[in-house]
XYZ file of N, CA and C in Angstrom:
561
model
N -12.645 83.394 -16.899
C -13.623 84.003 -15.926
C -13.491 85.660 -16.227
N -12.405 86.242 -16.438
C -12.335 87.628 -16.734
C -13.295 87.998 -17.747
N -13.284 87.234 -18.801
C -14.246 87.649 -19.841
C -15.635 87.709 -19.350
N -15.988 86.860 -18.606
C -17.412 86.592 -18.077
C -17.575 87.822 -17.184
N -16.655 88.138 -16.320
C -16.689 89.280 -15.424
C -17.003 90.666 -16.066
N -16.299 90.779 -17.102
C -16.347 91.890 -17.933
C -17.844 92.001 -18.672
N -18.128 90.824 -19.301
C -19.374 90.797 -20.116
C -20.629 90.819 -19.260
N -20.729 90.059 -18.148
C -21.955 89.934 -17.325
C -21.631 89.646 -15.917
N -21.554 90.655 -15.113
C -21.184 90.594 -13.786
C -22.130 89.735 -12.981
N -23.349 89.827 -13.109
C -24.258 88.872 -12.296
C -23.913 87.310 -12.442
N -23.746 87.033 -13.885
C -23.464 85.604 -14.084
C -22.114 85.264 -13.526
N -21.005 86.160 -13.557
C -19.832 85.886 -13.080
C -19.862 85.624 -11.371
N -20.752 86.581 -10.859
C -20.968 86.404 -9.324
C -21.590 84.848 -9.020
N -22.579 84.639 -9.899
C -23.289 83.378 -9.796
C -22.212 82.240 -9.967
N -21.470 82.334 -10.889
C -20.605 81.250 -11.183
C -19.485 81.116 -10.036
N -19.129 82.202 -9.399
C -18.371 82.106 -8.141
C -18.961 81.341 -7.040
N -20.388 81.703 -6.842
C -21.145 81.052 -5.882
C -21.467 79.638 -6.087
N -21.602 79.178 -7.421
C -21.755 77.806 -7.741
C -20.431 77.115 -7.454
N -19.313 77.700 -7.688
C -18.080 77.094 -7.537
C -17.803 76.825 -5.986
N -18.283 78.016 -5.101
C -18.066 77.885 -3.793
C -19.013 76.551 -3.129
N -20.129 76.670 -3.651
C -21.086 75.518 -3.232
C -20.617 74.205 -3.763
N -19.952 74.146 -4.803
C -19.384 72.754 -5.243
C -18.315 72.395 -4.474
N -17.464 73.331 -3.988
C -16.508 72.969 -3.055
C -16.975 72.485 -1.786
N -18.012 73.017 -1.296
C -18.642 72.416 0.048
C -19.337 70.987 -0.374
N -19.844 70.866 -1.354
C -20.402 69.647 -1.867
C -19.273 68.594 -1.895
N -18.301 68.778 -2.587
C -16.983 68.034 -2.791
C -16.518 67.533 -1.440
N -16.281 68.440 -0.484
C -15.934 67.983 0.915
C -16.840 67.065 1.722
N -18.234 67.471 1.370
C -19.390 66.578 1.947
C -19.336 65.183 1.481
N -18.928 65.105 0.184
C -18.840 63.774 -0.610
C -17.439 63.163 -0.377
N -16.575 63.691 0.365
C -15.257 63.248 0.493
C -14.625 62.934 -0.854
N -14.724 63.936 -1.738
C -13.853 63.799 -2.998
C -12.533 63.992 -2.802
N -11.575 63.309 -3.572
C -10.117 63.454 -3.464
C -9.750 64.846 -4.100
N -8.557 65.339 -3.937
C -8.107 66.811 -4.338
C -8.377 66.995 -5.776
N -8.000 65.952 -6.780
C -8.115 66.388 -8.009
C -9.748 66.369 -8.543
N -10.622 65.590 -7.852
C -11.986 65.453 -8.236
C -12.471 66.732 -7.629
N -12.174 67.218 -6.487
C -12.654 68.469 -5.942
C -12.327 69.716 -6.842
N -11.051 69.642 -7.347
C -10.652 70.740 -8.257
C -11.597 70.742 -9.398
N -11.751 69.538 -9.950
C -12.582 69.536 -11.163
C -14.039 69.930 -10.966
N -14.504 69.603 -9.926
C -15.919 70.045 -9.767
C -16.041 71.461 -9.404
N -15.139 72.057 -8.650
C -15.009 73.467 -8.265
C -14.821 74.278 -9.652
N -13.736 73.821 -10.319
C -13.557 74.501 -11.590
C -14.532 74.502 -12.554
N -15.378 73.344 -12.679
C -16.382 73.196 -13.694
C -17.658 74.029 -13.107
N -17.775 74.122 -11.661
C -18.844 75.016 -11.262
C -18.615 76.475 -11.482
N -17.439 76.825 -11.379
C -16.933 78.257 -11.611
C -17.172 78.620 -13.242
N -16.933 77.539 -14.055
C -16.963 77.853 -15.447
C -18.219 77.329 -16.168
N -19.044 76.792 -15.580
C -20.317 76.147 -16.310
C -20.979 76.984 -17.170
N -20.950 78.444 -16.931
C -21.797 79.491 -17.773
C -20.740 80.423 -18.711
N -19.555 79.889 -18.857
C -18.534 80.650 -19.532
C -19.087 80.768 -21.004
N -19.892 80.023 -21.419
C -20.423 80.273 -22.734
C -21.319 81.368 -22.935
N -21.737 81.912 -21.792
C -22.599 83.182 -21.873
C -21.905 84.250 -22.557
N -20.509 84.285 -22.573
C -19.789 85.486 -23.174
C -20.272 85.566 -24.714
N -20.847 84.519 -25.220
C -21.355 84.397 -26.604
C -22.670 84.856 -26.686
N -23.351 85.154 -25.697
C -24.778 85.517 -25.739
C -24.837 87.172 -25.802
N -25.591 87.623 -26.883
C -25.735 89.147 -26.962
C -26.155 89.728 -25.636
N -25.634 90.918 -25.303
C -25.905 91.603 -24.068
C -27.340 91.918 -23.933
N -28.055 92.338 -25.033
C -29.522 92.613 -25.007
C -30.168 91.422 -24.528
N -29.833 90.261 -24.645
C -30.604 88.962 -24.275
C -30.111 88.785 -22.562
N -28.795 88.825 -22.323
C -28.337 88.720 -20.964
C -28.882 89.744 -19.911
N -29.166 90.986 -20.438
C -29.499 91.933 -19.432
C -30.997 92.136 -19.642
N -31.709 91.364 -20.245
C -33.183 91.600 -20.431
C -34.002 91.411 -19.120
N -34.788 92.251 -18.895
C -35.695 92.255 -17.733
C -37.043 91.762 -18.028
N -37.542 91.692 -19.229
C -38.773 91.191 -19.612
C -38.621 89.723 -20.026
N -39.854 89.142 -20.212
C -39.717 87.597 -20.411
C -39.030 87.323 -21.907
N -38.230 86.414 -21.891
C -37.299 85.845 -23.081
C -38.355 85.460 -24.250
N -38.037 85.899 -25.328
C -38.754 85.330 -26.437
C -38.101 83.912 -26.889
N -38.885 83.017 -27.678
C -38.221 81.942 -28.325
C -36.875 82.042 -28.841
N -36.774 83.194 -29.532
C -35.472 83.452 -30.275
C -34.435 83.725 -29.267
N -34.829 84.443 -28.141
C -33.784 84.770 -27.025
C -33.371 83.348 -26.486
N -34.372 82.257 -26.209
C -34.108 81.074 -25.501
C -33.197 80.212 -26.476
N -33.387 80.349 -27.843
C -32.464 79.703 -28.693
C -30.941 80.072 -28.461
N -30.795 81.469 -28.255
C -29.299 81.958 -28.072
C -28.961 81.387 -26.684
N -29.771 81.354 -25.571
C -29.441 80.985 -24.295
C -29.109 79.458 -24.403
N -29.818 78.785 -25.025
C -29.612 77.304 -25.226
C -28.250 76.934 -25.841
N -27.544 77.817 -26.469
C -26.378 77.543 -26.984
C -25.150 77.684 -26.130
N -25.212 78.313 -24.859
C -24.175 78.588 -24.099
C -23.475 77.352 -23.720
N -23.907 76.130 -23.419
C -23.220 74.994 -23.123
C -22.241 74.725 -24.348
N -22.600 74.773 -25.388
C -21.843 74.387 -26.647
C -20.725 75.444 -26.892
N -21.157 76.591 -26.648
C -20.256 77.735 -26.856
C -19.097 77.701 -25.868
N -19.484 77.318 -24.605
C -18.552 77.247 -23.453
C -17.640 76.063 -23.640
N -18.190 74.859 -24.250
C -17.259 73.764 -24.512
C -16.215 74.223 -25.538
N -16.744 74.870 -26.613
C -15.814 75.339 -27.783
C -14.714 76.099 -27.165
N -15.078 77.120 -26.301
C -14.064 77.987 -25.609
C -12.965 77.241 -25.019
N -13.504 76.228 -24.102
C -12.490 75.585 -23.259
C -11.763 74.555 -23.990
N -12.146 73.981 -25.067
C -11.500 73.137 -25.897
C -10.307 73.948 -26.615
N -10.670 75.118 -27.023
C -9.654 75.917 -27.796
C -8.717 76.505 -26.821
N -9.016 76.607 -25.494
C -8.177 77.075 -24.444
C -6.907 76.062 -24.328
N -7.029 74.860 -24.593
C -5.986 74.006 -24.355
C -6.317 72.775 -23.337
N -5.515 72.593 -22.538
C -5.493 71.359 -21.748
C -6.396 71.526 -20.413
N -7.745 71.127 -20.695
C -8.694 71.356 -19.776
C -9.067 69.887 -19.345
N -9.357 69.520 -18.109
C -9.785 68.261 -17.805
C -11.093 67.886 -18.360
N -11.236 66.599 -18.953
C -12.587 66.061 -19.430
C -13.693 66.404 -18.569
N -13.402 66.243 -17.145
C -14.620 66.491 -16.281
C -15.186 67.808 -16.313
N -14.228 68.861 -16.341
C -14.732 70.235 -16.457
C -15.314 70.490 -17.727
N -14.904 69.897 -18.832
C -15.624 70.050 -20.063
C -16.993 69.463 -19.904
N -17.096 68.410 -19.371
C -18.379 67.761 -19.237
C -19.495 68.562 -18.368
N -19.041 69.109 -17.363
C -19.827 70.097 -16.576
C -20.370 71.224 -17.324
N -19.436 71.914 -18.009
C -19.722 73.040 -18.981
C -20.908 72.547 -19.964
N -20.564 71.375 -20.540
C -21.448 70.947 -21.667
C -22.727 70.402 -21.337
N -22.676 69.821 -20.079
C -23.955 68.930 -19.909
C -24.834 69.511 -18.481
N -24.483 70.541 -18.033
C -25.084 71.110 -16.831
C -26.592 71.478 -17.111
N -27.096 71.381 -18.273
C -28.431 71.699 -18.675
C -29.246 70.396 -19.038
N -28.594 69.199 -18.982
C -29.145 68.067 -19.364
C -30.142 67.645 -18.142
N -31.217 66.964 -18.406
C -32.271 66.683 -17.326
C -32.268 65.239 -17.032
N -32.517 64.698 -15.930
C -32.575 63.343 -15.449
C -33.476 62.645 -16.395
N -34.631 63.190 -16.657
C -35.834 62.565 -17.703
C -35.482 62.752 -19.263
N -34.221 63.227 -19.461
C -33.950 63.454 -20.867
C -34.421 64.627 -21.579
N -35.095 65.453 -20.933
C -35.773 66.698 -21.585
C -34.843 68.022 -21.463
N -33.552 67.680 -21.306
C -32.706 68.977 -21.232
C -32.080 69.160 -22.505
N -30.951 70.035 -22.341
C -30.079 70.252 -23.781
C -28.752 70.568 -23.262
N -27.812 70.262 -24.055
C -28.009 70.384 -25.719
C -28.081 68.981 -26.346
N -27.990 67.930 -25.719
C -28.072 66.526 -26.191
C -29.094 65.677 -25.789
N -29.997 66.162 -24.926
C -31.127 65.263 -24.505
C -30.638 64.013 -23.775
N -29.557 63.966 -22.974
C -29.119 62.865 -22.264
C -29.935 62.835 -21.166
N -30.175 61.479 -20.662
C -30.891 61.187 -19.553
C -30.276 60.137 -18.629
N -30.744 60.356 -17.262
C -30.201 59.565 -16.087
C -28.652 59.492 -16.191
N -28.314 58.033 -16.100
C -26.819 57.827 -15.929
C -25.958 58.126 -17.149
N -26.580 58.573 -18.292
C -25.821 59.123 -19.471
C -25.264 60.512 -18.987
N -25.883 61.228 -18.141
C -25.260 62.551 -17.736
C -24.176 62.288 -16.811
N -22.930 62.847 -16.967
C -21.829 62.696 -16.087
C -22.124 63.157 -14.680
N -21.514 62.371 -13.696
C -21.958 62.812 -12.272
C -21.719 64.172 -11.821
N -20.603 64.820 -12.112
C -20.170 66.280 -11.909
C -21.294 67.141 -12.481
N -21.745 66.958 -13.729
C -22.719 67.772 -14.384
C -23.993 67.702 -13.692
N -24.401 66.434 -13.156
C -25.671 66.220 -12.522
C -25.611 67.115 -11.163
N -24.387 67.050 -10.501
C -24.199 67.843 -9.291
C -24.263 69.208 -9.385
N -23.626 69.808 -10.480
C -23.531 71.080 -10.850
C -24.851 71.630 -11.252
N -25.690 70.757 -11.975
C -27.138 71.183 -12.309
C -27.969 71.545 -11.119
N -27.768 70.872 -10.096
C -28.606 71.026 -8.624
C -28.117 72.383 -8.151
N -26.814 72.542 -7.969
C -26.164 73.695 -7.350
C -26.468 74.917 -8.250
N -26.390 74.865 -9.501
C -26.769 76.015 -10.351
C -28.017 76.415 -10.303
N -28.987 75.485 -10.268
C -30.497 75.850 -10.145
C -30.750 76.399 -8.706
N -30.117 75.767 -7.710
C -30.304 76.283 -6.339
C -29.924 77.689 -6.275
N -28.781 78.053 -6.705
C -28.138 79.360 -6.541
C -29.141 80.343 -7.371
N -29.453 79.955 -8.541
C -30.330 80.906 -9.349
C -31.615 81.118 -8.705
N -32.198 80.202 -8.036
C -33.491 80.508 -7.329
C -33.210 81.150 -6.148
N -32.219 81.034 -5.318
C -32.155 81.849 -4.078
C -31.556 83.372 -4.306
N -31.129 83.608 -5.519
C -30.498 84.997 -5.722
C -31.536 85.870 -6.423
N -31.462 87.052 -6.074
C -32.329 88.194 -6.518
C -31.811 88.499 -7.961
N -32.950 88.779 -8.900
C -32.861 89.003 -10.092
C -33.508 90.503 -10.296
N -33.073 91.106 -11.571
C -33.837 92.448 -11.661
C -35.279 92.369 -11.768
N -35.891 91.367 -12.143
C -37.309 90.970 -12.241
C -37.979 90.169 -11.181
N -37.257 89.684 -10.079
C -37.823 89.173 -9.021
C -36.800 88.879 -7.939
N -37.521 88.859 -6.733
C -36.613 88.354 -5.412
C -36.268 87.037 -5.411
N -35.195 86.712 -4.771
C -34.730 85.141 -4.602
C -35.704 84.520 -3.598
N -35.792 83.187 -3.806
C -36.410 82.386 -3.020
C -35.785 82.262 -1.700
N -36.595 81.799 -0.726
C -35.904 81.530 0.684
C -35.337 80.035 0.311
N -34.507 79.682 1.438
C -34.166 78.305 1.327
C -35.123 77.300 1.207
N -36.147 77.513 2.181
C -37.194 76.401 2.196
C -37.821 76.233 0.882
N -38.102 77.620 0.280
C -38.943 77.527 -1.027
C -38.029 76.797 -2.178
N -36.688 77.212 -2.063
C -35.829 76.507 -3.073
C -35.714 74.936 -2.813
N -35.802 74.625 -1.572
C -35.516 73.291 -1.082
C -36.896 72.572 -1.794
N -38.048 73.036 -1.615
C -39.031 72.430 -2.149
C -39.174 72.419 -3.668
N -38.655 73.236 -4.327
C -38.615 73.289 -5.685
C -37.588 71.989 -6.226
N -36.417 71.990 -5.513
C -35.617 70.813 -5.694
C -36.120 69.510 -5.495
N -36.981 69.479 -4.543
C -37.516 68.078 -4.169
C -38.691 67.838 -5.209
N -39.324 68.983 -5.687
C -40.383 68.877 -6.759
C -39.859 68.244 -8.083
N -38.579 68.608 -8.366
C -37.938 68.274 -9.724
C -37.218 67.073 -9.522
N -37.027 66.710 -8.274
C -36.135 65.432 -7.977
C -36.683 64.264 -8.826
N -35.731 63.620 -9.462
C -36.133 62.492 -10.285
C -36.649 62.644 -11.508
N -36.944 63.898 -11.915
C -37.450 64.357 -13.215
C -36.307 65.133 -13.890
N -36.009 66.367 -13.320
C -35.064 67.322 -13.647
C -33.556 66.975 -13.228
N -33.561 66.503 -11.955
C -32.334 66.112 -11.263
C -32.317 64.755 -10.762
N -31.072 64.252 -10.592
C -30.749 62.892 -9.986
C -31.110 63.029 -8.584
N -32.218 62.261 -8.073
C -32.654 62.322 -6.648
C -31.742 62.071 -5.532
N -30.638 61.222 -5.926
C -29.687 60.821 -4.857
C -28.874 62.055 -4.728
N -28.468 62.793 -5.593
C -27.675 64.296 -5.350
C -28.505 65.171 -4.809
N -29.748 65.270 -5.185
C -30.635 66.304 -4.457
C -30.666 66.014 -2.989
N -30.828 64.761 -2.634
C -30.927 64.453 -1.270
C -29.561 64.727 -0.553
N -28.478 64.593 -1.176
C -27.171 64.708 -0.582
C -26.870 66.176 -0.477
N -27.396 66.942 -1.566
C -27.254 68.431 -1.443
C -28.040 69.027 -0.272
N -29.191 68.569 -0.083
C -30.016 69.144 1.033
C -29.453 68.622 2.232
N -29.055 67.376 2.330
C -28.512 66.921 3.614
C -27.191 67.824 4.080
N -26.508 68.287 3.109
C -25.388 69.129 3.380
C -25.790 70.150 4.250
N -26.911 70.957 3.903
C -27.355 72.089 4.647
C -27.981 71.637 6.067
N -28.795 70.393 5.996
C -29.478 70.124 7.216
C -28.677 69.354 8.338
N -27.549 68.715 7.904
C -26.735 67.924 8.789
C -25.324 68.637 9.180
N -24.787 69.340 8.197
C -23.511 69.820 8.365
C -23.710 71.248 8.911
N -24.812 71.863 8.701
C -25.104 73.164 9.095
C -24.639 74.243 8.366
N -24.261 74.005 7.145
C -23.990 75.116 6.160
C -25.022 75.987 5.871
N -24.669 77.319 6.080
C -25.761 78.284 5.824
C -26.114 78.417 4.345
N -27.203 78.005 3.859
C -27.633 77.763 2.671
C -27.748 79.006 1.891
N -27.983 80.161 2.333
C -27.997 81.444 1.630
C -26.952 82.304 2.233
N -25.660 81.770 2.209
C -24.677 82.500 2.990
C -24.153 83.870 2.484
N -24.079 84.903 3.477
C -23.820 86.264 3.065
C -22.627 86.349 2.307
N -21.542 85.553 2.653
C -20.169 85.707 1.924
C -20.418 85.192 0.428
N -21.304 84.289 0.243
C -21.482 84.020 -1.124
C -22.222 84.977 -2.040
N -22.819 85.887 -1.495
C -23.779 86.912 -2.205
C -23.073 88.334 -2.146
N -21.861 88.309 -1.849
C -21.341 89.692 -1.728
C -20.208 89.733 -2.943
């Protein structure tokens, strides 16, 4: 994580928020201690492969070119390689890093997995990753409100995301009363 913080502070902060939301989701799902740890660590490390993306692409405020996107799309594989070289890392954490951009309908990357081929923690992390990206301010746009982000998640439920976990994630906010855009997560 130190490498990511030094390379790209906004991605590092995003990763911490994703990890914090993964922890809340794990509690909501009543995951055991080991599963909670795996989901939280995977959430924190999901974008670790961005350390291999050129700074000019990571910090770009104009639209990305097809070549830029080719670099961005490599980060799950780069992250997987980094973690496998790191040593003893749980398979579930590696799966989150590798598969968090796979899509329920098979149109994601890097492997085009679909539906239940995508490991469950990667499916959960994909929702949380996208949610935090939508509600966070970027140099080129303001973040969406919770209501706007909720509508986007629902719009992509069953195509980009596993609808079961979209519903559970949104229920976390509606029934448990978790502040969806918590100030402590954005500091």
